[in-house]
Coordinates of C-alpha atoms in Angstrom, one line a residue:
X1 CA 90.1 127.8 77.9
X2 CA 89.9 129.1 81.6
X3 CA 86.1 128.4 82.4
X4 CA 84.9 129.7 86.2
X5 CA 82.9 126.9 88.3
X6 CA 82.9 128.6 91.5
X7 CA 79.4 129.7 91.9
X8 CA 77.7 126.6 89.7
X9 CA 75.1 125.8 92.6
X10 CA 75.1 129.5 93.8
X11 CA 71.5 129.7 94.2
X12 CA 71.4 127.0 96.5
X13 CA 73.7 129.4 99.2
X14 CA 71.3 132.4 98.4
X15 CA 70.4 134.5 101.5
X16 CA 66.8 134.0 100.1
X17 CA 64.3 132.9 97.6
X18 CA 64.6 136.1 95.5
X19 CA 68.4 135.7 95.8
X20 CA 67.9 132.4 94.2
X21 CA 66.1 132.8 91.3
X22 CA 68.2 136.2 90.2
X23 CA 71.3 134.2 90.7
X24 CA 69.7 131.2 88.5
X25 CA 69.2 134.4 86.2
X26 CA 72.6 134.9 85.8
X27 CA 73.6 130.8 85.3
X28 CA 71.3 130.7 82.5
X29 CA 72.3 133.6 80.7
X30 CA 75.7 133.1 80.9
X31 CA 75.6 129.1 80.1
X32 CA 73.9 130.1 76.7
X33 CA 75.7 133.2 75.8
X34 CA 76.1 132.9 72.4
X35 CA 72.4 131.5 72.1
X36 CA 71.5 134.6 74.0
X37 CA 73.4 137.1 72.0
X38 CA 71.6 135.5 68.9
X39 CA 68.9 136.2 69.9
X40 CA 69.1 139.9 71.1
X41 CA 70.8 140.9 67.8
X42 CA 67.7 139.3 65.9
X43 CA 65.6 141.5 68.2
X44 CA 67.3 144.6 67.6
X45 CA 67.3 144.4 64.1
X46 CA 63.7 143.1 63.9
X47 CA 62.2 146.1 65.8
X48 CA 64.7 148.7 63.9
X49 CA 64.3 147.5 60.5
X50 CA 62.6 150.2 59.0
X51 CA 65.0 152.9 60.8
X52 CA 66.7 155.2 58.4
X53 CA 69.9 154.0 59.2
X54 CA 69.5 150.1 59.0
X55 CA 67.8 150.8 55.2
X56 CA 71.0 153.2 54.3
X57 CA 73.4 150.4 54.4
X58 CA 70.6 147.9 52.4
X59 CA 69.8 145.4 55.8
X60 CA 66.8 144.6 54.1
X61 CA 65.1 143.4 57.1
X62 CA 67.8 140.6 57.7
X63 CA 68.4 139.6 61.2
X64 CA 71.2 137.1 61.0
X65 CA 75.0 137.9 62.4
X66 CA 76.6 137.0 58.7
X67 CA 74.3 140.0 57.0
X68 CA 74.8 142.1 59.8
X69 CA 78.3 141.9 60.0
X70 CA 79.1 142.1 55.8
X71 CA 76.8 145.3 55.8
X72 CA 76.7 147.7 58.8
X73 CA 79.9 149.7 59.3
X74 CA 82.1 150.0 62.6
X75 CA 81.5 153.4 63.6
X76 CA 82.8 156.0 66.4
X77 CA 80.8 158.7 67.7
X78 CA 82.0 161.1 65.6
X79 CA 80.4 159.0 62.5
X80 CA 77.2 159.3 64.3
X81 CA 77.2 162.9 65.1
X82 CA 74.9 164.3 62.4
X83 CA 72.5 161.8 63.4
X84 CA 72.5 162.5 66.9
X85 CA 72.5 166.3 65.9
X86 CA 69.3 166.1 63.9
X87 CA 67.3 163.9 66.9
X88 CA 68.9 166.7 69.6
X89 CA 67.5 169.4 67.2
X90 CA 63.9 167.8 67.1
X91 CA 63.8 165.5 64.3
X92 CA 61.4 162.6 65.8
X93 CA 61.2 160.1 62.7
X94 CA 62.8 156.5 63.2
X95 CA 66.7 157.6 62.3
X96 CA 68.7 155.3 65.0
X97 CA 65.8 153.9 66.8
X98 CA 62.2 152.5 66.0
X99 CA 61.3 153.6 69.7
X100 CA 61.1 157.1 70.4
X101 CA 64.3 158.5 71.8
X102 CA 63.1 159.6 75.7
X103 CA 66.5 161.6 76.3
X104 CA 70.0 161.5 76.0
X105 CA 72.6 160.5 78.1
X106 CA 75.9 162.5 78.5
X107 CA 79.0 161.0 78.1
X108 CA 82.6 162.3 78.4
X109 CA 83.9 164.6 76.1
X110 CA 84.0 164.6 72.1
X111 CA 87.4 165.8 70.1
X112 CA 85.6 169.0 70.1
X113 CA 85.3 168.9 74.0
X114 CA 81.6 169.0 74.2
X115 CA 79.9 166.3 75.9
X116 CA 78.7 163.4 73.9
X117 CA 75.0 162.8 73.6
X118 CA 73.7 158.9 73.8
X119 CA 70.4 158.5 72.6
X120 CA 68.6 156.5 74.6
X121 CA 64.8 154.7 75.1
X122 CA 62.4 154.6 78.1
X123 CA 62.6 150.7 78.1
X124 CA 66.7 150.7 78.9
X125 CA 65.7 151.8 82.5
X126 CA 64.4 148.8 82.9
X127 CA 67.6 147.1 81.6
X128 CA 69.8 149.0 83.8
X129 CA 67.6 147.9 86.6
X130 CA 67.6 144.4 86.3
X131 CA 71.4 144.6 86.3
X132 CA 71.4 146.6 89.4
X133 CA 68.8 143.8 90.8
X134 CA 71.6 140.9 90.5
X135 CA 74.4 143.3 92.2
X136 CA 73.2 142.6 96.0
X137 CA 72.0 138.7 95.6
X138 CA 75.8 138.2 94.3
X139 CA 77.2 140.5 97.2
X140 CA 74.8 138.3 99.6
X141 CA 77.0 135.1 98.8
X142 CA 80.2 136.6 100.0
X143 CA 79.3 139.0 102.9
X144 CA 76.2 138.1 105.5
X145 CA 73.7 139.8 107.3
X146 CA 73.7 142.9 104.6
X147 CA 69.6 143.0 105.9
X148 CA 70.5 143.8 109.2
X149 CA 71.9 147.3 108.4
X150 CA 72.1 150.1 105.8
X151 CA 74.8 151.2 103.3
X152 CA 76.0 154.8 103.7
X153 CA 76.7 156.1 99.8
X154 CA 77.3 159.1 98.8
X155 CA 75.2 159.8 95.8
X156 CA 74.6 163.0 93.5
X157 CA 72.6 164.4 90.4
X158 CA 74.5 166.4 88.2
X159 CA 73.1 169.6 86.1
X160 CA 70.7 168.7 83.4
X161 CA 70.1 170.6 80.0
X162 CA 67.8 170.6 77.2
X163 CA 68.6 169.9 73.5
X164 CA 67.6 172.5 70.8
X165 CA 64.7 170.2 70.2
X166 CA 63.6 169.7 73.7
X167 CA 65.2 166.4 74.9
X168 CA 66.5 166.1 78.2
X169 CA 70.4 165.6 78.4
X170 CA 71.8 164.1 81.5
X171 CA 74.4 161.6 82.8
X172 CA 73.3 158.2 83.1
X173 CA 73.0 157.8 86.9
X174 CA 71.1 161.2 87.1
X175 CA 68.6 159.6 84.9
X176 CA 68.4 156.8 87.1
X177 CA 68.2 158.6 90.3
X178 CA 65.3 160.8 88.9
X179 CA 63.2 157.9 87.5
X180 CA 60.4 156.1 89.2
X181 CA 62.5 152.7 89.5
X182 CA 64.9 154.7 92.0
X183 CA 62.4 157.1 93.9
X184 CA 59.6 154.7 94.2
X185 CA 61.9 151.5 94.4
X186 CA 60.0 149.0 97.0
X187 CA 61.5 148.2 100.3
X188 CA 64.3 145.7 100.1
X189 CA 66.2 145.1 103.6
X190 CA 69.2 144.4 101.6
X191 CA 68.9 148.1 99.6
X192 CA 68.5 151.0 102.5
X193 CA 70.5 153.7 102.5
X194 CA 71.1 156.2 105.3
X195 CA 71.0 159.2 102.6
X196 CA 67.4 160.7 102.5
X197 CA 66.4 160.5 98.6
X198 CA 65.7 164.5 98.4
X199 CA 69.2 164.8 99.5
X200 CA 70.7 162.8 96.7
X201 CA 68.2 164.5 94.4
X202 CA 69.1 167.9 95.4
X203 CA 71.5 169.6 92.5
X204 CA 73.2 171.8 95.2
X205 CA 76.3 169.9 95.9
X206 CA 77.0 171.3 99.2
X207 CA 73.8 171.2 100.9
X208 CA 73.4 167.2 99.0
X209 CA 76.9 166.1 100.7
X210 CA 76.3 167.9 103.9
X211 CA 72.7 166.3 104.2
X212 CA 74.1 162.6 103.5
X213 CA 77.4 163.1 105.4
X214 CA 75.2 164.1 108.7
X215 CA 72.5 161.4 108.2
X216 CA 75.6 158.9 107.9
X217 CA 76.5 160.1 111.4
X218 CA 73.5 160.0 113.0
X219 CA 72.7 156.4 111.9
X220 CA 76.6 155.6 112.3
X221 CA 75.8 152.0 114.1
X222 CA 73.7 151.1 111.3
X223 CA 76.0 151.2 108.8
X224 CA 77.5 148.1 107.4
X225 CA 78.8 149.3 103.7
X226 CA 80.4 152.4 102.7
X227 CA 80.2 153.7 98.9
X228 CA 80.1 156.2 96.3
X229 CA 80.3 155.4 92.5
X230 CA 83.8 156.5 92.1
X231 CA 86.4 156.0 94.4
X232 CA 87.0 159.6 93.9
X233 CA 83.7 160.3 94.9
X234 CA 84.2 158.5 98.5
X235 CA 87.5 160.4 99.0
X236 CA 85.8 163.6 98.3
X237 CA 83.3 162.8 101.0
X238 CA 86.0 162.2 103.6
X239 CA 87.6 165.5 103.0
X240 CA 84.0 167.1 103.3
X241 CA 84.2 165.6 106.9
X242 CA 87.6 166.7 107.2
X243 CA 86.4 170.3 106.6
X244 CA 82.9 170.7 108.3
X245 CA 83.1 167.9 111.2
X246 CA 82.6 171.2 113.6
X247 CA 79.5 172.1 112.0
X248 CA 78.4 168.9 111.7
X249 CA 79.0 168.3 115.4
X250 CA 77.2 171.7 116.5
X251 CA 74.0 170.4 114.3
X252 CA 73.8 167.0 116.2
X253 CA 74.4 168.4 119.7
X254 CA 71.8 170.9 119.3
X255 CA 69.4 168.7 116.9
X256 CA 69.3 171.8 114.6
X257 CA 70.1 171.6 110.9
X258 CA 72.3 174.2 110.0
X259 CA 70.9 177.4 107.7
X260 CA 73.0 177.1 104.9
X261 CA 71.1 173.8 103.9
X262 CA 68.0 175.6 102.6
X263 CA 66.0 173.1 100.5
X264 CA 62.8 172.7 101.8
X265 CA 62.8 168.9 100.9
X266 CA 66.3 168.1 102.9
X267 CA 65.2 170.0 105.6
X268 CA 62.1 168.0 106.0
X269 CA 63.8 164.6 105.5
X270 CA 66.6 165.4 107.9
X271 CA 64.3 166.4 110.6
X272 CA 62.9 163.2 110.8
X273 CA 66.2 161.9 112.1
X274 CA 68.1 164.8 113.9
X275 CA 67.5 165.1 117.8
X276 CA 70.0 166.4 120.1
X277 CA 72.7 163.9 120.9
X278 CA 75.3 165.7 122.6
X279 CA 76.9 162.2 123.4
X280 CA 77.2 161.4 119.8
X281 CA 78.3 165.4 118.8
X282 CA 81.5 164.6 121.6
X283 CA 82.4 161.3 120.1
X284 CA 82.4 162.6 116.3
X285 CA 84.3 165.4 117.5
X286 CA 86.5 163.7 119.5
X287 CA 87.5 161.3 116.7
X288 CA 87.7 164.1 113.9
X289 CA 90.0 166.5 115.9
X290 CA 92.7 163.8 116.2
X291 CA 95.9 164.7 113.9
X292 CA 96.0 161.3 112.5
X293 CA 93.1 159.9 110.3
X294 CA 94.1 156.7 109.7
X295 CA 91.1 154.1 109.5
X296 CA 88.7 157.0 110.2
X297 CA 86.0 155.1 108.3
X298 CA 85.8 152.5 110.7
X299 CA 86.1 154.4 113.6
X300 CA 83.3 156.7 113.0
X301 CA 81.2 153.6 111.2
X302 CA 82.6 150.4 113.3
X303 CA 80.5 148.2 111.9
X304 CA 81.5 148.6 108.4
X305 CA 82.2 145.6 106.2
X306 CA 83.4 146.4 103.0
X307 CA 83.6 149.6 100.5
X308 CA 81.5 149.8 97.8
X309 CA 83.2 151.7 94.8
X310 CA 84.8 151.5 91.4
X311 CA 88.8 151.3 92.1
X312 CA 89.7 149.8 88.3
X313 CA 91.1 151.8 85.4
X314 CA 92.1 155.5 86.1
X315 CA 90.1 155.0 89.8
X316 CA 93.3 152.5 90.5
X317 CA 95.1 155.2 91.6
X318 CA 92.9 156.1 94.9
X319 CA 93.3 152.4 96.3
X320 CA 96.0 153.1 98.6
X321 CA 94.3 156.7 100.1
X322 CA 91.0 154.5 100.5
X323 CA 93.4 151.7 102.3
X324 CA 94.7 154.3 104.6
X325 CA 91.2 156.0 105.7
X326 CA 89.3 152.7 106.1
X327 CA 91.9 150.7 107.8
X328 CA 92.4 148.1 104.8
X329 CA 88.7 147.4 104.4
X330 CA 87.7 145.2 101.5
X331 CA 86.7 147.2 98.1
X332 CA 83.9 145.7 96.1
X333 CA 83.7 146.6 92.4
X334 CA 80.4 145.7 91.7
X335 CA 79.5 146.1 88.2
X336 CA 80.5 147.8 84.4
X337 CA 78.3 150.2 82.8
X338 CA 78.8 153.4 80.9
X339 CA 76.4 155.7 79.3
X340 CA 76.0 153.7 76.4
X341 CA 75.0 150.4 77.6
X342 CA 75.3 148.5 81.1
X343 CA 77.6 145.5 80.6
X344 CA 78.0 143.2 83.0
X345 CA 78.9 142.3 86.8
X346 CA 81.5 141.2 89.1
X347 CA 80.8 137.7 90.1
X348 CA 83.5 137.8 92.7
X349 CA 82.9 141.2 94.0
X350 CA 85.2 140.5 97.3
X351 CA 88.2 140.0 95.3
X352 CA 91.5 142.0 95.3
X353 CA 90.8 145.3 93.3
X354 CA 94.0 144.1 91.1
X355 CA 91.8 140.9 90.2
X356 CA 88.8 142.3 89.5
X357 CA 87.0 140.8 86.3
X358 CA 83.5 141.5 85.0
X359 CA 81.3 139.0 83.3
X360 CA 79.4 140.4 80.4
X361 CA 75.5 139.6 80.8
X362 CA 74.4 138.7 77.2
X363 CA 71.2 139.7 77.4
X364 CA 72.2 143.6 77.6
X365 CA 73.4 144.5 74.3
X366 CA 74.9 142.6 71.0
X367 CA 78.7 142.6 71.8
X368 CA 81.6 142.3 69.8
X369 CA 85.1 142.5 70.2
X370 CA 88.0 144.2 68.5
X371 CA 91.1 142.8 68.6
X372 CA 93.2 145.8 70.2
X373 CA 96.8 146.1 68.0
X374 CA 97.9 149.6 69.9
X375 CA 98.2 152.9 67.7
X376 CA 96.8 151.6 64.5
X377 CA 93.3 151.5 65.8
X378 CA 92.7 154.9 66.7
X379 CA 89.4 156.9 66.2
X380 CA 90.1 158.0 62.9
X381 CA 91.6 154.5 61.8
X382 CA 89.6 152.6 59.1
X383 CA 88.7 149.3 60.9
X384 CA 88.4 146.0 59.0
X385 CA 85.1 144.7 59.9
X386 CA 86.1 141.1 59.5
X387 CA 88.5 141.3 62.4
X388 CA 85.7 141.8 65.1
X389 CA 84.8 138.5 67.0
X390 CA 81.6 137.7 69.3
X391 CA 81.3 137.3 72.8
X392 CA 81.7 133.7 72.5
X393 CA 84.8 133.6 70.5
X394 CA 87.4 135.9 72.6
X395 CA 90.4 134.4 73.5
X396 CA 91.8 134.3 77.6
X397 CA 94.8 136.4 77.7
X398 CA 93.7 138.7 74.9
X399 CA 93.1 142.3 74.7
X400 CA 90.2 144.0 72.6
X401 CA 88.1 147.1 72.0
X402 CA 84.8 146.8 72.9
X403 CA 81.9 147.2 70.3
X404 CA 78.1 147.4 71.0
X405 CA 74.7 147.4 69.3
X406 CA 72.1 148.3 71.9
X407 CA 68.3 148.4 71.8
X408 CA 68.4 152.3 71.7
X409 CA 70.2 152.3 68.2
X410 CA 73.7 152.3 68.3
X411 CA 74.9 149.7 65.9
X412 CA 78.4 148.5 66.0
X413 CA 79.9 151.3 68.1
X414 CA 83.3 151.9 69.5
X415 CA 83.1 152.4 73.3
X416 CA 86.6 153.1 73.3
X417 CA 87.3 151.1 76.6
X418 CA 90.4 148.2 76.1
X419 CA 89.6 144.8 78.1
X420 CA 91.3 141.7 78.6
X421 CA 89.9 138.2 78.8
X422 CA 90.9 136.6 82.1
X423 CA 88.5 133.6 81.7
X424 CA 84.9 132.5 81.4
X425 CA 81.9 131.9 83.4
X426 CA 79.8 129.1 81.9
X427 CA 80.2 130.6 78.3
X428 CA 80.4 133.9 78.9
X429 CA 83.9 135.6 79.4
X430 CA 85.4 137.9 82.0
X431 CA 87.1 140.8 81.4
X432 CA 89.7 143.2 83.3
X433 CA 89.0 146.7 82.6
X434 CA 92.4 147.8 80.9
X435 CA 91.9 151.5 80.4
X436 CA 90.3 154.0 78.0
X437 CA 91.5 154.2 74.7
X438 CA 93.5 157.5 74.2
X439 CA 93.1 158.7 77.6
X440 CA 95.9 160.5 79.5
X441 CA 94.6 162.1 82.7
X442 CA 91.8 161.4 84.4
X443 CA 90.7 162.3 88.1
X444 CA 87.1 161.4 88.1
X445 CA 84.7 161.2 85.5
X446 CA 87.0 163.8 83.2
X447 CA 88.9 162.2 80.2
X448 CA 91.6 163.9 78.8
X449 CA 93.6 162.6 75.4
X450 CA 96.9 163.5 74.3
X451 CA 95.5 165.5 71.3
X452 CA 93.2 167.8 74.1
X453 CA 96.2 168.3 76.2
X454 CA 98.8 169.6 73.3
X455 CA 95.7 171.6 72.0
X456 CA 95.6 173.1 75.6
X457 CA 99.4 173.7 76.2
X458 CA 99.6 175.1 72.9
X459 CA 96.3 177.7 73.9
X460 CA 98.4 178.7 76.9
X461 CA 101.7 178.5 75.6
X462 CA 100.7 181.9 73.3
X463 CA 100.7 183.6 76.5
X464 CA 104.9 183.6 76.4
X465 CA 105.0 184.9 73.4
X466 CA 105.3 188.5 74.8
X467 CA 108.2 187.2 77.2
X468 CA 110.4 185.5 74.0
X469 CA 109.8 182.2 75.8
X470 CA 108.4 178.9 74.4
X471 CA 107.3 175.5 76.2
X472 CA 110.4 173.4 74.9
X473 CA 108.7 170.0 75.9
X474 CA 106.0 169.1 78.7
X475 CA 104.3 166.0 80.3
X476 CA 101.6 165.4 82.9
X477 CA 100.4 163.6 85.9
X478 CA 97.1 163.4 87.5
X479 CA 98.1 164.1 91.1
X480 CA 95.5 162.1 93.9
X481 CA 97.9 163.0 96.8
X482 CA 95.6 165.8 97.9
X483 CA 91.5 166.0 97.7
X484 CA 90.4 166.9 95.5
X485 CA 93.1 165.7 92.8
X486 CA 94.2 167.7 90.0
X487 CA 96.3 167.9 86.7
X488 CA 100.1 168.7 87.2
X489 CA 101.7 169.7 84.0
X490 CA 105.3 169.7 83.8
X491 CA 107.1 172.5 81.3
X492 CA 110.4 172.8 80.4
X493 CA 110.8 176.4 79.2
X494 CA 112.8 177.9 76.5
X495 CA 113.5 182.1 76.8
X496 CA 115.2 183.6 73.9
X497 CA 116.2 186.2 75.9
X498 CA 118.1 184.5 78.3
X499 CA 119.0 187.4 80.6
X500 CA 117.7 186.1 84.3
X501 CA 115.2 189.5 84.6
X502 CA 113.7 187.6 81.2
X503 CA 113.5 184.4 82.8
X504 CA 112.2 185.9 86.2
X505 CA 109.4 187.8 84.5
X506 CA 108.0 184.7 83.1
X507 CA 107.5 183.2 86.4
X508 CA 107.4 186.1 88.3
X509 CA 104.4 188.3 87.0
X510 CA 101.7 186.3 87.1
X511 CA 101.9 185.1 83.6
X512 CA 102.4 181.1 84.5
X513 CA 99.0 181.5 86.7
X514 CA 97.3 182.7 83.3
X515 CA 98.5 179.9 81.6
X516 CA 97.3 177.7 83.9
X517 CA 94.1 179.0 83.8
X518 CA 94.5 179.7 79.9
X519 CA 95.0 175.2 79.9
X520 CA 91.7 174.8 81.8
X521 CA 90.2 177.1 79.5
X522 CA 90.9 175.0 76.3
X523 CA 89.9 171.8 78.5
X524 CA 86.8 170.0 77.5
X525 CA 83.4 170.6 79.5
X526 CA 83.2 167.7 81.5
X527 CA 86.4 168.9 83.0
X528 CA 85.1 172.5 83.4
X529 CA 82.0 171.4 85.0
X530 CA 84.1 168.9 87.7
X531 CA 86.0 172.1 88.6
X532 CA 83.4 174.6 88.5
X533 CA 80.0 172.9 89.6
X534 CA 81.0 169.8 91.2
X535 CA 84.4 170.9 92.7
X536 CA 85.7 167.5 91.8
X537 CA 89.2 168.3 90.4
X538 CA 91.2 170.9 92.1
X539 CA 92.8 174.1 90.1
X540 CA 95.4 172.8 87.4
X541 CA 99.1 173.1 88.3
X542 CA 102.4 173.9 85.9
X543 CA 105.5 173.0 87.7
X544 CA 108.7 174.5 85.5
X545 CA 111.2 172.5 85.6
X546 CA 114.9 173.7 84.7
X547 CA 116.6 173.3 81.3
X548 CA 117.6 169.9 80.3
X549 CA 115.4 168.0 82.4
X550 CA 113.7 166.2 79.6
X551 CA 116.8 165.4 78.8
X552 CA 117.6 163.6 81.9
X553 CA 114.1 161.7 81.4
X554 CA 115.1 160.3 77.7
X555 CA 118.6 159.1 79.4
X556 CA 116.5 157.6 82.0
X557 CA 114.5 155.6 79.8
X558 CA 117.7 154.9 77.7
X559 CA 119.1 153.1 80.5
X560 CA 116.3 151.5 81.2
X561 CA 116.3 150.0 78.0
X562 CA 114.2 152.2 75.5
X563 CA 115.3 152.8 72.3
X564 CA 116.7 156.0 71.3
X565 CA 115.7 156.2 68.0
X566 CA 112.2 155.5 69.0
X567 CA 111.9 157.5 72.5
X568 CA 109.4 159.7 72.6
X569 CA 108.4 162.1 75.3
X570 CA 105.7 160.2 77.3
X571 CA 102.9 162.7 77.5
X572 CA 101.0 161.3 80.7
X573 CA 103.9 160.0 83.7
X574 CA 103.0 158.0 87.1
X575 CA 106.1 156.0 87.5
X576 CA 107.3 157.0 90.9
X577 CA 111.2 157.2 89.7
X578 CA 109.8 159.7 87.0
X579 CA 108.1 161.7 89.0
X580 CA 110.9 161.9 91.4
X581 CA 113.0 163.1 88.8
X582 CA 110.8 165.6 87.7
X583 CA 109.8 167.0 91.2
X584 CA 113.6 167.3 91.7
X585 CA 114.0 169.6 89.0
X586 CA 111.0 172.0 89.6
X587 CA 112.1 175.7 89.9
X588 CA 108.8 177.0 90.1
X589 CA 105.2 176.1 90.6
X590 CA 101.9 177.9 89.8
X591 CA 98.1 177.3 90.1
X592 CA 95.1 178.6 88.2
X593 CA 94.1 181.4 89.7
X594 CA 90.5 181.2 88.9
X595 CA 87.9 178.5 87.8
X596 CA 87.5 178.2 84.0
X597 CA 84.0 179.3 82.3
X598 CA 81.3 176.6 82.2
X599 CA 77.9 176.9 81.6
X600 CA 75.5 173.9 81.7
X601 CA 73.9 175.0 78.6
X602 CA 74.8 173.3 75.4
X603 CA 75.1 175.8 72.3
X604 CA 72.4 175.4 70.2
X605 CA 75.0 173.7 67.0
X606 CA 76.3 171.4 69.3

C-alpha cells in the first residue's frame, strides 16, 4: 500500500494557528478513516431509523455495517425517483430523511433528459462549508503570501425553480452563493475576492460577467490568483474580455459604468471602485488590441501565482488552451464535490493536472466502492452487493464506482463517478477522477451519454426521410478549440436516389441545419440551458463526411490492432489521428440556426 507521508507535520508549517487547527483536523480524520466511517454510518442510521425508506428494508434500528450491507440495496437515481417525486410534490413525511428536506440540488440529466433533483437538508451547508474551510490552509503550505492580495474568481448563479410542492431546486453552488454562509462570511485575508457579491448573485449572465471582469481589471495589481469553478468557465471569461475590452476600457477611462448594466446592486457596488483612470484604460487597450493573446492573464494580472480551476475529467481538454492564455501558470484543482455530496480535497494542489488525486474526507458521508468492471455495470444492471468494499479497504491501482450514504437520506447511492486509487494519505485513500460513467460528450456541466446521443440522431435523421436519405453511421466530438465549445457530430449519409441533385438538396436546402436544431431539441435540459441561458455551449455542428469514411475508420482501427469481429464504431472520438481522418473527409458543415427551446420551469409531473 502506497502511503503518503508528505504532510504529517503540516500543522507545524501552517501560515497561522487557524490554519494549523484545520490541518490537524485533516490529519485526525485521515489517520482514523475507518473508525470515522463507522461512526458516520451509525449517526446516519440512528437519525434516519424511522424513515419510510429504512423501515421498508427492515433495518429495525440497526446501525452496524453488516446489517446495513445485508439489507439495504445499491440504487441509482431512477430507483429513487418515486420517493423524490413525492417530496417534490409536497409530501413532508420522513420518506428518506428524518430532518426536513430544505431544498433540492439539481444535477445533470436523467435518462428522460430532465435534471436530477437531489434532496438536501440545512445542515449539509455546514458540512460543505467545513470542506471549503480546509482548502486555503492546504494551499498556504505551497503558496506563500496569499493574504497580501485578492482572488479574481468568475462565479455565477444559475436559474432556480420551485417544485410543485414549493421547494426550491437549484445547482449546489447557486445554493451556496445565496446562503448566509457565503454572503455573511467573516473577513478572511486569504479569501478576498475582486468580484462584488452583488455581481456574483446577479442572474443575468452578461451583467454578472461584465461587472466581475471590470472589477478584476480595476484591481489588477491586487490579483494573486485567477479562477472559476470549471476550466471552461475561465475560458468563457477570457472570450468575454476579447469581445468587450473596448467597452470596458471606455468605462475605466470615464469612471462610469455602461448603461447595459442595469442591476442597481451591481451599479452600487461597482461605483465604490470605479473612478476615471485613463492610464489603466490605455494599458488594457494596448494589451487587448494585440493580435497575440498568449499569456494574456499574466500580462493583465502580472502578480497571478496560479489558476484555480477544475481541469480533471472532461475539463482536461481545456488544459492546452489555459496554458496558452496563462503563459504556463500552475493549475490548482483543490476539491472534489458533486450535488449529492462534497467528497474531499487535493492535498497537493500545485501538482501537475495529470497527477491530481483527491483525498476522501471520511467525515463527509459513508463511502463504499463498487469495483469497476466495464460494461456489465450500467445503470440497469443488477449489482452484487457483496462486491462493494469500504473506504479503508480499496486497493491501489484499482478502479471503482463511488457509492455513498448521506446524512440527507441517500442510501447506497451510485454517484456514477469512476475513480482510480493512487495511494493513501494516512489511512484515507486518494483517488484520481477517471470519468463519469456512460458520459460521451461534455463541454461544461452538460453530460450526454450514448443512449441520449443515439436518440438525438434518430430524432434529427427523421428530417431526411422526405429526401430518401438516411444516416449510415455517426460519431461525435466535443470541440473546445473555440470558446464556447460545441458538439460536433460526424454523419455519413446514404441517399437512396443517388443523383447528384438529390444529394445536393439534402445539404443545400437548410435540411442539415434543421437536423442540427432537432438534435439540440432532443438533448437534455442541462445542455439546453447551457446553450440558451448561460451561453456556455455554442451551436451544434453536423459535419457530413463522404461515403466510405467509416469503413476507413474501421480499417485504421484494425491496422492498430483492433479485432475485425469485435470492432464497433466509437460514438465519441478525441484521438487526433482519427479526428484528422474524419475532418479530411468532410464535404459540408452545418450549424444549428437557432437556440433550442428551454424554460426554467419544471413540468408538474417531473
